[in-house]
CSV table of C-alpha atoms and ligand atoms in Angstrom, one decimal:
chain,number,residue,atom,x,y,z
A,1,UNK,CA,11.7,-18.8,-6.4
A,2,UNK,CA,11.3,-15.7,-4.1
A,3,UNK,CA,9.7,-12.5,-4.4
A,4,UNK,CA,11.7,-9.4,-2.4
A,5,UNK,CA,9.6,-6.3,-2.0
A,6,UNK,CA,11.7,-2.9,-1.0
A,7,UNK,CA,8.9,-0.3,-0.5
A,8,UNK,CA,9.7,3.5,-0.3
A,9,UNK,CA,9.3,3.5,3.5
A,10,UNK,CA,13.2,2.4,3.8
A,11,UNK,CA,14.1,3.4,0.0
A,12,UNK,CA,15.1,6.8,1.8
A,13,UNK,CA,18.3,7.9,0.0
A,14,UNK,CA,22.3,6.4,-1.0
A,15,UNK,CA,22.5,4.1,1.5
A,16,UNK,CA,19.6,2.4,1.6
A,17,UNK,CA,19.8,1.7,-1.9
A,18,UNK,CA,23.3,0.2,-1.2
A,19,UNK,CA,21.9,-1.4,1.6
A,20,UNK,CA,18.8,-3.1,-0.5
A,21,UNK,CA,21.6,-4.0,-3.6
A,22,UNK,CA,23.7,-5.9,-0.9
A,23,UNK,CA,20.6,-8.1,0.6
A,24,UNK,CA,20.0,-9.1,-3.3
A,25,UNK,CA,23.4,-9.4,-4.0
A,26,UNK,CA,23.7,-12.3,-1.2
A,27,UNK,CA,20.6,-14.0,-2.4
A,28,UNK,CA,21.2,-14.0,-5.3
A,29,UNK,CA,25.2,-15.6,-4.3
A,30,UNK,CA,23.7,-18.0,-1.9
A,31,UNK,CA,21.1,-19.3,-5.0
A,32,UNK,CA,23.5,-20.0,-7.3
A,33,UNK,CA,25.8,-21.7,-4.4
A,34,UNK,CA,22.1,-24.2,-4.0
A,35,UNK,CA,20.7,-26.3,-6.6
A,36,UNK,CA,21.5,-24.1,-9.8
A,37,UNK,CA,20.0,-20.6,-10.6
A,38,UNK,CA,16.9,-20.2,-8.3
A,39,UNK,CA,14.7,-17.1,-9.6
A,40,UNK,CA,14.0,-13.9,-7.6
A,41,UNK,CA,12.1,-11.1,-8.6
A,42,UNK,CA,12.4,-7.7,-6.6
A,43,UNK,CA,9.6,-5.0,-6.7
A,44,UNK,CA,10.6,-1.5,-5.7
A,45,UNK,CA,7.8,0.9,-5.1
A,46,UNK,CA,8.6,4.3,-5.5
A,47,UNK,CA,11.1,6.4,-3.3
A,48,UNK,CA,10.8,7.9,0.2
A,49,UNK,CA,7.9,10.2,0.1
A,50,UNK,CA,7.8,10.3,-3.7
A,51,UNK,CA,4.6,9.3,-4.5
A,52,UNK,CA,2.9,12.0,-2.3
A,53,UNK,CA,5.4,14.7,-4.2
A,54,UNK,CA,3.5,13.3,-7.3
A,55,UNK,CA,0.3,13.5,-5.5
A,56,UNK,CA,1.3,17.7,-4.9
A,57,UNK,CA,2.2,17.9,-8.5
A,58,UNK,CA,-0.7,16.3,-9.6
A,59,UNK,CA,-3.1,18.4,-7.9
A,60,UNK,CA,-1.6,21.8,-8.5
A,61,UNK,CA,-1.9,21.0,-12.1
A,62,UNK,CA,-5.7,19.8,-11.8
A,63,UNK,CA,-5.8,23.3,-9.9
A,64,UNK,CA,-4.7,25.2,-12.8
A,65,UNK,CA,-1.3,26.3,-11.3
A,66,UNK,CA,2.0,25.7,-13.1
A,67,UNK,CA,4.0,22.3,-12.5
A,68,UNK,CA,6.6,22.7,-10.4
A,69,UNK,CA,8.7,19.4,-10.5
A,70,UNK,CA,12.2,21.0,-8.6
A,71,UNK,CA,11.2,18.3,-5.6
A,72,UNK,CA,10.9,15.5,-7.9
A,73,UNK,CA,13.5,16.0,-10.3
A,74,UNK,CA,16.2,17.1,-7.4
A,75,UNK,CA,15.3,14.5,-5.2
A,76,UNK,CA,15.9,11.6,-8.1
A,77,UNK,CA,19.0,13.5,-9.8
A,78,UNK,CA,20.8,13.4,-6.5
A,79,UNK,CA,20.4,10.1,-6.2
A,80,UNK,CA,21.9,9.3,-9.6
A,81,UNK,CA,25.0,12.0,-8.6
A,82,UNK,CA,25.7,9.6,-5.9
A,83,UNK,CA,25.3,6.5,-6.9
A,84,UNK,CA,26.0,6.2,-10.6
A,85,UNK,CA,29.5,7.0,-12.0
A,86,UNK,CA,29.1,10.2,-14.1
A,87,UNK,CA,30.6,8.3,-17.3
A,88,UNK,CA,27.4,6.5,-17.2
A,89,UNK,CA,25.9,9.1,-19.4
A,90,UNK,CA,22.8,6.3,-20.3
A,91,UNK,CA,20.8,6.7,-17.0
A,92,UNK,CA,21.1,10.2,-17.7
A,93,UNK,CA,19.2,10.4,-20.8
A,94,UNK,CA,17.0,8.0,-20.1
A,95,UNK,CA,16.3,9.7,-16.4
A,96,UNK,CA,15.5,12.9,-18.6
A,97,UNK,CA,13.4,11.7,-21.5
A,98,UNK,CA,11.5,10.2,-18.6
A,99,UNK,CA,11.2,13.9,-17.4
A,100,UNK,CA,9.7,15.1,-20.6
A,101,UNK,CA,7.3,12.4,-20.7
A,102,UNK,CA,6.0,13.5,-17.3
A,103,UNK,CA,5.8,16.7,-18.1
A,104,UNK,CA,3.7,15.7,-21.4
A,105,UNK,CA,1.4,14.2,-19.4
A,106,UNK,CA,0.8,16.6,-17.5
A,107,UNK,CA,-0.2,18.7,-20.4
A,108,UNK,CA,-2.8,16.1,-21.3
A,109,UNK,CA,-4.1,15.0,-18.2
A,110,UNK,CA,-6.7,18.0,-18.0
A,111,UNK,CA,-8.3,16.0,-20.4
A,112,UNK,CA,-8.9,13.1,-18.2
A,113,UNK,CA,-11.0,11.8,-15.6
A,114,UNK,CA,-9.1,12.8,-12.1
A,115,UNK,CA,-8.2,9.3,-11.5
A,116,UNK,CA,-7.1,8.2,-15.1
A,117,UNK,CA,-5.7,11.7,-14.8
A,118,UNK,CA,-3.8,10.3,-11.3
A,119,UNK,CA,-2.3,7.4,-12.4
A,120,UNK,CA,-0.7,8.8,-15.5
A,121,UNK,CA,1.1,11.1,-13.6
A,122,UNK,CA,1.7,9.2,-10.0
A,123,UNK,CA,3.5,6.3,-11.9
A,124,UNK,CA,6.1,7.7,-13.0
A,125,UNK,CA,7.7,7.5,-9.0
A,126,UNK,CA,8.0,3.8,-9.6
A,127,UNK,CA,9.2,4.2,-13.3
A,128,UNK,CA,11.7,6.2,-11.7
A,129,UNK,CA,12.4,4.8,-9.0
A,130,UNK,CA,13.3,1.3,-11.1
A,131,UNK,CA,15.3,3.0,-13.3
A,132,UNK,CA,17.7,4.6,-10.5
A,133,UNK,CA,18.1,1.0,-8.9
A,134,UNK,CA,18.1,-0.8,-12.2
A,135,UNK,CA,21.3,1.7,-13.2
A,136,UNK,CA,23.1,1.1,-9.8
A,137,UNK,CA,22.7,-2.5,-10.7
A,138,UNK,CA,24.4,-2.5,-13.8
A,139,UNK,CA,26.9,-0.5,-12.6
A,140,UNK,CA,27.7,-2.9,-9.3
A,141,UNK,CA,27.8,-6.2,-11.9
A,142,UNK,CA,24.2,-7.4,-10.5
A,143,UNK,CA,22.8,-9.1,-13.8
A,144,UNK,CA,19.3,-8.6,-14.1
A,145,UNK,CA,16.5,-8.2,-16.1
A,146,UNK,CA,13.9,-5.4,-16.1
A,147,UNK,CA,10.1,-6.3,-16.4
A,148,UNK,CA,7.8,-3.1,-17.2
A,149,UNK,CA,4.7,-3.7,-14.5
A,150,UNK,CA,2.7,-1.6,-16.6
A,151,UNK,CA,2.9,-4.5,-19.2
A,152,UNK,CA,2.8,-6.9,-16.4
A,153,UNK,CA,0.2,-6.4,-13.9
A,154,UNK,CA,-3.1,-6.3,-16.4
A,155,UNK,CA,-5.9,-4.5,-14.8
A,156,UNK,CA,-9.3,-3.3,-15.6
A,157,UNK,CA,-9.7,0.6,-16.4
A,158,UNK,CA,-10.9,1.3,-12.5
A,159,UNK,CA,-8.0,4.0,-12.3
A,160,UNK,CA,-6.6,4.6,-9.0
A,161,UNK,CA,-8.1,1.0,-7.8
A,162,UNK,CA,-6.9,-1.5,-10.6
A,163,UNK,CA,-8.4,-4.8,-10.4
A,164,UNK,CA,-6.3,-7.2,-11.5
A,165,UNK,CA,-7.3,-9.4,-14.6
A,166,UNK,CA,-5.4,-13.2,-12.9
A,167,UNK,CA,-5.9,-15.0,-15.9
A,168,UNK,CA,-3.8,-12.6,-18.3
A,169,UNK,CA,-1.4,-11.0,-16.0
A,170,UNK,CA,-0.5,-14.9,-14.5
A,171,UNK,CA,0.0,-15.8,-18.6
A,172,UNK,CA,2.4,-12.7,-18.7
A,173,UNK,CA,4.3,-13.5,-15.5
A,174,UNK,CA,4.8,-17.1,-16.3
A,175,UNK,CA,5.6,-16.2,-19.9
A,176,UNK,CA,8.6,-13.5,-18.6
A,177,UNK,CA,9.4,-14.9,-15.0
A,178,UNK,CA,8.0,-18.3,-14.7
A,179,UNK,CA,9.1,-21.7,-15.1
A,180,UNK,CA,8.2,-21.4,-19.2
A,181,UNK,CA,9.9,-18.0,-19.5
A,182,UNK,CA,13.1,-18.1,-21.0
A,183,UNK,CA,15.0,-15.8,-18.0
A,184,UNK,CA,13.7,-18.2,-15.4
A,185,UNK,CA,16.2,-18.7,-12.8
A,186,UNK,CA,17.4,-14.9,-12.7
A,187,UNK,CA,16.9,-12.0,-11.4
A,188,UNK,CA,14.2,-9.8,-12.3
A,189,UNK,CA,13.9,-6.0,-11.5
A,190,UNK,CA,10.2,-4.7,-11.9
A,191,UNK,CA,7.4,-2.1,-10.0
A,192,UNK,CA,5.1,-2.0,-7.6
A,193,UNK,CA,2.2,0.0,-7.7
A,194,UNK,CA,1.2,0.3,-10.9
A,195,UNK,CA,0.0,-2.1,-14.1
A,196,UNK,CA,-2.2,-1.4,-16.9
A,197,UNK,CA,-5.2,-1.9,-18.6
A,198,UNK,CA,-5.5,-4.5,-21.9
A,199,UNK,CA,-5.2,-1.0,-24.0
A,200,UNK,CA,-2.2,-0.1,-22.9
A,201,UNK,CA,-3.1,2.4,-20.0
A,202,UNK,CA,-1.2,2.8,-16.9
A,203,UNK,CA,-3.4,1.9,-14.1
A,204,UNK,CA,-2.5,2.0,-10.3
A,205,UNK,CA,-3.4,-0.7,-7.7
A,206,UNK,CA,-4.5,1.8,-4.7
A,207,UNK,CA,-1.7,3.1,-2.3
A,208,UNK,CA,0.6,1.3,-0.5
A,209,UNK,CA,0.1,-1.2,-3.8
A,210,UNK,CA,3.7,-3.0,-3.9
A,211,UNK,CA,3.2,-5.1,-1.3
A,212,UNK,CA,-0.3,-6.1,-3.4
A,213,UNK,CA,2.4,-6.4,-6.3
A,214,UNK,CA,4.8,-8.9,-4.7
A,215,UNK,CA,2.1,-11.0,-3.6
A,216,UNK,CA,0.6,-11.2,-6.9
A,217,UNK,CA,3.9,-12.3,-8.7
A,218,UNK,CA,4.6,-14.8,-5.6
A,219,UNK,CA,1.2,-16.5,-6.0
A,220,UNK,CA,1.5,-16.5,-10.0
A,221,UNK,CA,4.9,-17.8,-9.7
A,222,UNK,CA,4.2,-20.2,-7.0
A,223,UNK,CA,7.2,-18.7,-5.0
A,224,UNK,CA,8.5,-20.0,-1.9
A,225,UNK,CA,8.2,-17.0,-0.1
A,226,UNK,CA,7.8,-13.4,-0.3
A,227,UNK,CA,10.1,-11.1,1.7
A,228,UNK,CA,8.8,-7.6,2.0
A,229,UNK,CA,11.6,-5.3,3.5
A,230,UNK,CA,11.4,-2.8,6.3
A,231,UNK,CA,13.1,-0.3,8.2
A,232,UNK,CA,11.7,-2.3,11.5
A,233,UNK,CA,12.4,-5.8,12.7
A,234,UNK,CA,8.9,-7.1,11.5
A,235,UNK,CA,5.4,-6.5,12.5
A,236,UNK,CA,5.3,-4.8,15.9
A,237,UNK,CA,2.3,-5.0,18.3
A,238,UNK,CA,2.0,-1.0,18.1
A,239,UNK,CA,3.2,1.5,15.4
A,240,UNK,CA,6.4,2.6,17.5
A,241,UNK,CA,6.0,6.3,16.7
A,242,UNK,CA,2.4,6.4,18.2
A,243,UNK,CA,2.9,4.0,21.7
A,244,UNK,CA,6.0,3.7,23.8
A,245,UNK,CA,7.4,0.2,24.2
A,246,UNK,CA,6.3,-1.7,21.5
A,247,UNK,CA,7.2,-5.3,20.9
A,248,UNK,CA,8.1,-7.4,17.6
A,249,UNK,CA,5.0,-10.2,16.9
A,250,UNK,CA,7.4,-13.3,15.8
A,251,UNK,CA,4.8,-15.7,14.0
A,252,UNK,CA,1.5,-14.6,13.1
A,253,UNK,CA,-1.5,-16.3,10.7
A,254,UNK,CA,-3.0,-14.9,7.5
A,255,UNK,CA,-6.0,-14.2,9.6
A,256,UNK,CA,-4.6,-12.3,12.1
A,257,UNK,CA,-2.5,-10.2,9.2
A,258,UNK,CA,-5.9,-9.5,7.4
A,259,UNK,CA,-7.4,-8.7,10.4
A,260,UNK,CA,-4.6,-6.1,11.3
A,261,UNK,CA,-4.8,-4.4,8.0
A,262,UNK,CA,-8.1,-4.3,7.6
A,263,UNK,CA,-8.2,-2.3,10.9
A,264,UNK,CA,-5.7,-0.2,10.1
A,265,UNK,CA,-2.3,-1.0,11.2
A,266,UNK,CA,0.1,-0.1,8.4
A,267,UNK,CA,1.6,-3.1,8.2
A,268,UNK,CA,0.9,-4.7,5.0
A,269,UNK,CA,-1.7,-3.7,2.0
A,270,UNK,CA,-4.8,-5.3,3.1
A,271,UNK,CA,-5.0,-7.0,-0.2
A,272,UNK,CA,-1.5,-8.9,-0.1
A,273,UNK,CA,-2.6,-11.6,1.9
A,274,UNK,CA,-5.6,-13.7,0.2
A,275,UNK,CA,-3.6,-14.7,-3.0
A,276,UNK,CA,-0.7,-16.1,-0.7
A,277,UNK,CA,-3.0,-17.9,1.8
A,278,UNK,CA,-4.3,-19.4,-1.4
A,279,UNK,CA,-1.2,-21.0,-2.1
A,280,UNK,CA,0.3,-21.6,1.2
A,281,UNK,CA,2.9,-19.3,0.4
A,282,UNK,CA,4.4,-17.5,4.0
A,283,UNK,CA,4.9,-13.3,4.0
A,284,UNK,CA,8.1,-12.5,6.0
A,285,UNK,CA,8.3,-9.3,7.1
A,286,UNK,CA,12.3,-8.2,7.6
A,287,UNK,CA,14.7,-5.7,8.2
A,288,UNK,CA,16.7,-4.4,6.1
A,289,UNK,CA,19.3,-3.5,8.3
A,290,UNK,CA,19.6,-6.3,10.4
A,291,UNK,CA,19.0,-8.7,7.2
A,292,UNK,CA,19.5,-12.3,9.0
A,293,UNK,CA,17.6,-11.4,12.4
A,294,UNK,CA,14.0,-13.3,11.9
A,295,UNK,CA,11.3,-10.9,11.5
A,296,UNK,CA,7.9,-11.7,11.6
A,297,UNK,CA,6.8,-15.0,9.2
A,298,UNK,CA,2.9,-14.9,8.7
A,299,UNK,CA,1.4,-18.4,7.3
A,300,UNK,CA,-1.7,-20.2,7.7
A,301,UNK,CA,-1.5,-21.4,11.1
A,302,UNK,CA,0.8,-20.0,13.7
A,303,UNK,CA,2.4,-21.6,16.6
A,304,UNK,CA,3.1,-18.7,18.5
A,305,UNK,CA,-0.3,-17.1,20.1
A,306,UNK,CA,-0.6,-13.5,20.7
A,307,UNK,CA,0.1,-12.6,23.9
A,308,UNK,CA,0.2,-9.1,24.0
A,309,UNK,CA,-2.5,-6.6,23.1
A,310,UNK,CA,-1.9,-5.1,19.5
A,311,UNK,CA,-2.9,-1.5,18.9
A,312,UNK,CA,-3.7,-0.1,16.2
A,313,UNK,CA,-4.4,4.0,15.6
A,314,UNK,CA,-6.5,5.5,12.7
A,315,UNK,CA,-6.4,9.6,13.8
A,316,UNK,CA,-8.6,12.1,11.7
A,317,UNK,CA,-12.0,9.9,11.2
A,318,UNK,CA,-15.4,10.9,11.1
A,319,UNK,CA,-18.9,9.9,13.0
A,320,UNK,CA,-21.9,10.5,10.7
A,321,UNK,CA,-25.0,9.4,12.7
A,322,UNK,CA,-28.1,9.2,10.0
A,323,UNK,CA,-31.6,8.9,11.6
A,324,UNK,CA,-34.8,8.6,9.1
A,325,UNK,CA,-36.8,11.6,9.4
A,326,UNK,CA,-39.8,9.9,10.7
A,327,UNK,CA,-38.4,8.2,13.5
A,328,UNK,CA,-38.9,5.0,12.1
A,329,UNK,CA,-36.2,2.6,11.8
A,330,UNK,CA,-33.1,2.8,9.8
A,331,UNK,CA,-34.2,-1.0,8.2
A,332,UNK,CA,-33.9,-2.4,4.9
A,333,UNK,CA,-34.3,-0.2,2.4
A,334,UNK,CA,-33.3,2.9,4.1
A,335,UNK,CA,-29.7,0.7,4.9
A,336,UNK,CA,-30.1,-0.2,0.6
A,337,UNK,CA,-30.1,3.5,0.0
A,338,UNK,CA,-27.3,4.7,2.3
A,339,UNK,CA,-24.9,1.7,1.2
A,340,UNK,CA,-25.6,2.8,-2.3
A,341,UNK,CA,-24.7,6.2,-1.9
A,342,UNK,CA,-21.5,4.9,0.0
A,343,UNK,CA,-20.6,2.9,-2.4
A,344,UNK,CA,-21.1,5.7,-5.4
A,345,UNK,CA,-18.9,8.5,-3.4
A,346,UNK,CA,-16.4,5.3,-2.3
A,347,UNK,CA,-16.4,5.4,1.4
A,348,UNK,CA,-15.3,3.2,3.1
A,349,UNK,CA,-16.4,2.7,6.3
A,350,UNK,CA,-14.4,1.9,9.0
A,351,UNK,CA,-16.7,1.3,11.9
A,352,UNK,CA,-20.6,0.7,12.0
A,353,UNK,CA,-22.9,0.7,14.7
A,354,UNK,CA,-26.6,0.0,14.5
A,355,UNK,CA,-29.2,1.4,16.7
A,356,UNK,CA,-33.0,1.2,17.2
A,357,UNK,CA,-33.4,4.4,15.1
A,358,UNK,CA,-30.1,5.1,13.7
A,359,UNK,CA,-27.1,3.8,11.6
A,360,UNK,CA,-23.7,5.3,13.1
A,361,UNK,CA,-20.8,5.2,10.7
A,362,UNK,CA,-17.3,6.2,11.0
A,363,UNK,CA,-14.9,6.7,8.2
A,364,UNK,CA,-11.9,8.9,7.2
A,365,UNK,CA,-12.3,12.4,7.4
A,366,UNK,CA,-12.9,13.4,3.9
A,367,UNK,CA,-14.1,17.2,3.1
A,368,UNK,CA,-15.4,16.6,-0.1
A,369,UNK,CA,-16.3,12.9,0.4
A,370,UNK,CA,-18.6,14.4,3.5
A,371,UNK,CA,-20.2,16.8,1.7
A,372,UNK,CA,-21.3,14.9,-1.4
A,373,UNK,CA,-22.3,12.0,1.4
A,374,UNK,CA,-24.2,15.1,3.3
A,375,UNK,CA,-26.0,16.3,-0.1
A,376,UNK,CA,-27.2,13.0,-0.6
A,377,UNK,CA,-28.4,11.8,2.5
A,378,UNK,CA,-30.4,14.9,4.1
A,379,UNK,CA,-33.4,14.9,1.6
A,380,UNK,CA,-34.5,11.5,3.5
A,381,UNK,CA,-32.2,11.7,6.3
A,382,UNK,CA,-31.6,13.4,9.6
A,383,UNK,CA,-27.7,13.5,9.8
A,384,UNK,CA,-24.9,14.2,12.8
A,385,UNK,CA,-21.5,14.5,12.4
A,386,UNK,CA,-18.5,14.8,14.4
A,387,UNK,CA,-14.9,15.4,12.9
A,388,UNK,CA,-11.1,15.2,14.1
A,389,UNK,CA,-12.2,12.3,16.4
A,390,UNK,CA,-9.7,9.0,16.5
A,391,UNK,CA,-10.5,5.3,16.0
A,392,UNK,CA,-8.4,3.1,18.4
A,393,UNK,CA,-8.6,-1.0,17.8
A,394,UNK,CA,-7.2,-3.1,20.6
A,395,UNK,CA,-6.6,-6.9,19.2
A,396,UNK,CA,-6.2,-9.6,22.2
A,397,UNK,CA,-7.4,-6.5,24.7
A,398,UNK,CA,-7.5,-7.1,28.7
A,399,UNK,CA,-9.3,-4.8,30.6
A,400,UNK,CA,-5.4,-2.8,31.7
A,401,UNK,CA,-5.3,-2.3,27.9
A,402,UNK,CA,-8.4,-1.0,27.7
A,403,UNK,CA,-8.0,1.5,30.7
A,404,UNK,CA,-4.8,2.9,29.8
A,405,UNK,CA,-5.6,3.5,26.4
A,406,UNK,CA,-8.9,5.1,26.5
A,407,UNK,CA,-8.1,7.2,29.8
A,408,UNK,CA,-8.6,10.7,29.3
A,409,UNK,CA,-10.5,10.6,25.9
A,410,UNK,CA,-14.2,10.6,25.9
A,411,UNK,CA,-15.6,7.6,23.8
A,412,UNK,CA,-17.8,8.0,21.2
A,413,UNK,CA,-18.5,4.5,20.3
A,414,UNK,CA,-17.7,1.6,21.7
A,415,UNK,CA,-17.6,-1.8,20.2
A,416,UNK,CA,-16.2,-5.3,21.7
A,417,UNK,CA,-15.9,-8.8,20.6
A,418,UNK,CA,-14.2,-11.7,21.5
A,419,UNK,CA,-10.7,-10.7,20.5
A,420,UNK,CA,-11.2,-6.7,19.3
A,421,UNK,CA,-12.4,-4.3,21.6
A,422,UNK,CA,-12.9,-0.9,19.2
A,423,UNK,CA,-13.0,2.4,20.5
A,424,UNK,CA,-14.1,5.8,18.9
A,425,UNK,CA,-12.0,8.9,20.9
A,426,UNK,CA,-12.4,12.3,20.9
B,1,LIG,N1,4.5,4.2,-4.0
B,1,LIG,C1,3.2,3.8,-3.7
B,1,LIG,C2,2.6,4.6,-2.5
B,1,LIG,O1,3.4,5.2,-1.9
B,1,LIG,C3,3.0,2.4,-3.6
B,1,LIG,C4,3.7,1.8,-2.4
B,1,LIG,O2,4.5,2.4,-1.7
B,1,LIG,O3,3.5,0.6,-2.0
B,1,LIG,O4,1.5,4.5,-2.3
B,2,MG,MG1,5.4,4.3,-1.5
């Protein structure tokens, strides 16, 4: 059993959705050439740049302004004009009752919290999405079956951030896709992204989710990998449209993976790794157009060492400093209080530095986040800020690293470890 994972990154237009259909197609040839029908499940997240055209919608209608769905709608119906034969009249009318199910929720959603609100509306990229590649499917002669996510992936009502509920959504996976389902050992077509609560609401798993999707189903299904498809040869050591020469990482372990999200590198959803460390199950990282070239594998312990210093950019953070009014130190309860006010407005911070009589803290730049952070914090506080500043991380750093990358930028902050040296640039 494998799990494939096509995100919206690569899922860019005609090709690339030929280009995704053909990797399947050969896995799913070269299975039933091995010992009988082997399952594999594919996640698609929604198309290039979709889910932020939802996003757009979304907030003009929160806004009070009219929708405006031209983007959306021309973006997916082009897609269908090329890829689906225009006898195919089915996708058609399902592609458009889809439309007018979007656009009734976006009559409703005023009634809503803004992130139940969200996830009503922002789904519908993957529903769509699905549907286009489900119909191309069809029409090519690649037998499949389509699982609804939303009925899949069973979450708590914590819109915009689903937490998954393991116990039922690993009794609904083995029931439709596992080894006691009655379709095991085809080939499954569902989302990623998006699942919903025990009533029947759509929930979403936080952006960038699929990856989080594909790792859930692998570790449910016990699969022997999962494959998450790219438009670069695997995990690079730099994101190539920030640093010139950038090299391809070949092997590298769950630690180091969580360690690279959870700084920031784009790579994968900071939340795919755990359940596949827990079952031993390794995270390739491919490209999609160079399908048999290696890619990077990540597992629990990696051969190769990293020899290279990997960098990793977050641009547009913020540097609150918070001093107590009195001088005294930031300690206990004061650091109680401040936590709990970050954890009511959900910041996340990404860089924290204690002094004698203050508590630095950087985060993403945020207006309103900042503001309701600000209002809370000055009765009892003394707070500094400074925006539009840049968080650089340098994994495996040498002192050349260090020098070239920091040169010209004055540093905030500064923060070094064994193997992360962490710099704050304005
Ligand atoms: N479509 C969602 C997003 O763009 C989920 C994903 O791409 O993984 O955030
Ligand atoms: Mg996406």
């Amino acid at each position: 059993m494998k799990v494939f994972k096509f995100g919206g990154g690569i899922l860019k237009n005609t090709e690339a959705i030929q280009a995704m259909s053909h990797v399947v197609r050969k896995e799913v040839e070269l299975k039933s050439t091995q010992s009988g029908q082997q399952t594999l499940v594919v996640v698609v997240s929604a198309f290039y740049q979709m889910t932020n055209a939802f996003e757009l919608v979304y907030n003009d209608i929160r806004q009070g302004k009219t929708e405006d769905l031209n983007h959306i709608v021309s973006f997916h119906s082009s897609l269908i004009e090329d890829l689906i034969d225009e006898q195919d009249v089915q996708v058609r009318e399902k592609f458009h009752a889809i439309i007018c199910e979007l656009q009734n929720a976006l009559k409703l959603v005023q009634n809503l919290s803004y992130d139940e609100g969200y996830d009503q509306v922002v789904s519908f990229g993957e529903i769509l999405s699905s549907l286009i590649v489900s119909a191309y499917w069809e029409q090519e002669g690649l037998i499949h079956h389509n699982l609804d996510a939303r009925k899949l992936i069973v979450t708590d009502s914590c819109f915009r951030e689903g937490k998954v509920n393991w116990d039922q959504t690993g009794k609904k996976i083995r029931k439709s896709i596992g080894s006691d389902g009655e379709f095991s050992g085809s080939l499954f077509l569902t989302q990623g992204f998006i699942g919903g609560t025990q009533h029947g609401y759509t929930t979403t798993l936080g952006r960038e989710g699929s990856d989080y999707t594909a790792a859930i189903i692998g570790s449910i299904i016990d699969a022997q990998e999962v494959v998450v498809w790219k438009d670069v040869p695997g995990i690079l050591n730099a994101d190539p449209t920030q640093f010139s020469s950038t090299r391809k990482l070949d092997e590298i372990s769950y630690l180091e993976a969580v360690e690279l999200s959870y700084f920031g590198a784009k790579v994968i959803h900071p939340n795919t790794i755990k359940p596949l460390q827990n079952k031993n199950i390794p995270l390739l990282v491919k490209s999609l157009f160079a399908p048999n070239d290696s890619g990077t594998c990540i597992v629990e312990r990696s051969v190769a060492p990293i020899d290279i210093p990997v960098l990793i950019r977050k641009e547009n953070q913020v540097l609150v400093s918070i001093q107590a009014r009195d001088f005294s130190f930031v300690v206990e309860d004061a650091l109680a209080e401040i936590f709990s006010i970050l954890a009511r407005y959900r910041i996340r911070i990404n860089l924290m530095q204690h002094g004698a009589v203050s508590l630095s803290l950087v985060f993403n730049q945020n207006q309103k986040k900042l503001d309701a952070l600000l209002d809370a914090l000055l009765p009892n506080f003394k707070v500094l800020y400074n925006g539009g500043l840049e968080l650089l991380t340098i994994r495996h750093y040498d002192s050349q690293a260090i020098a070239k990358y920091t040169q010209g930028y004055r540093i905030y902050v500064q923060q070094q470890s064994r193997k992360t040296a962490r710099f704050v640039l304005g």
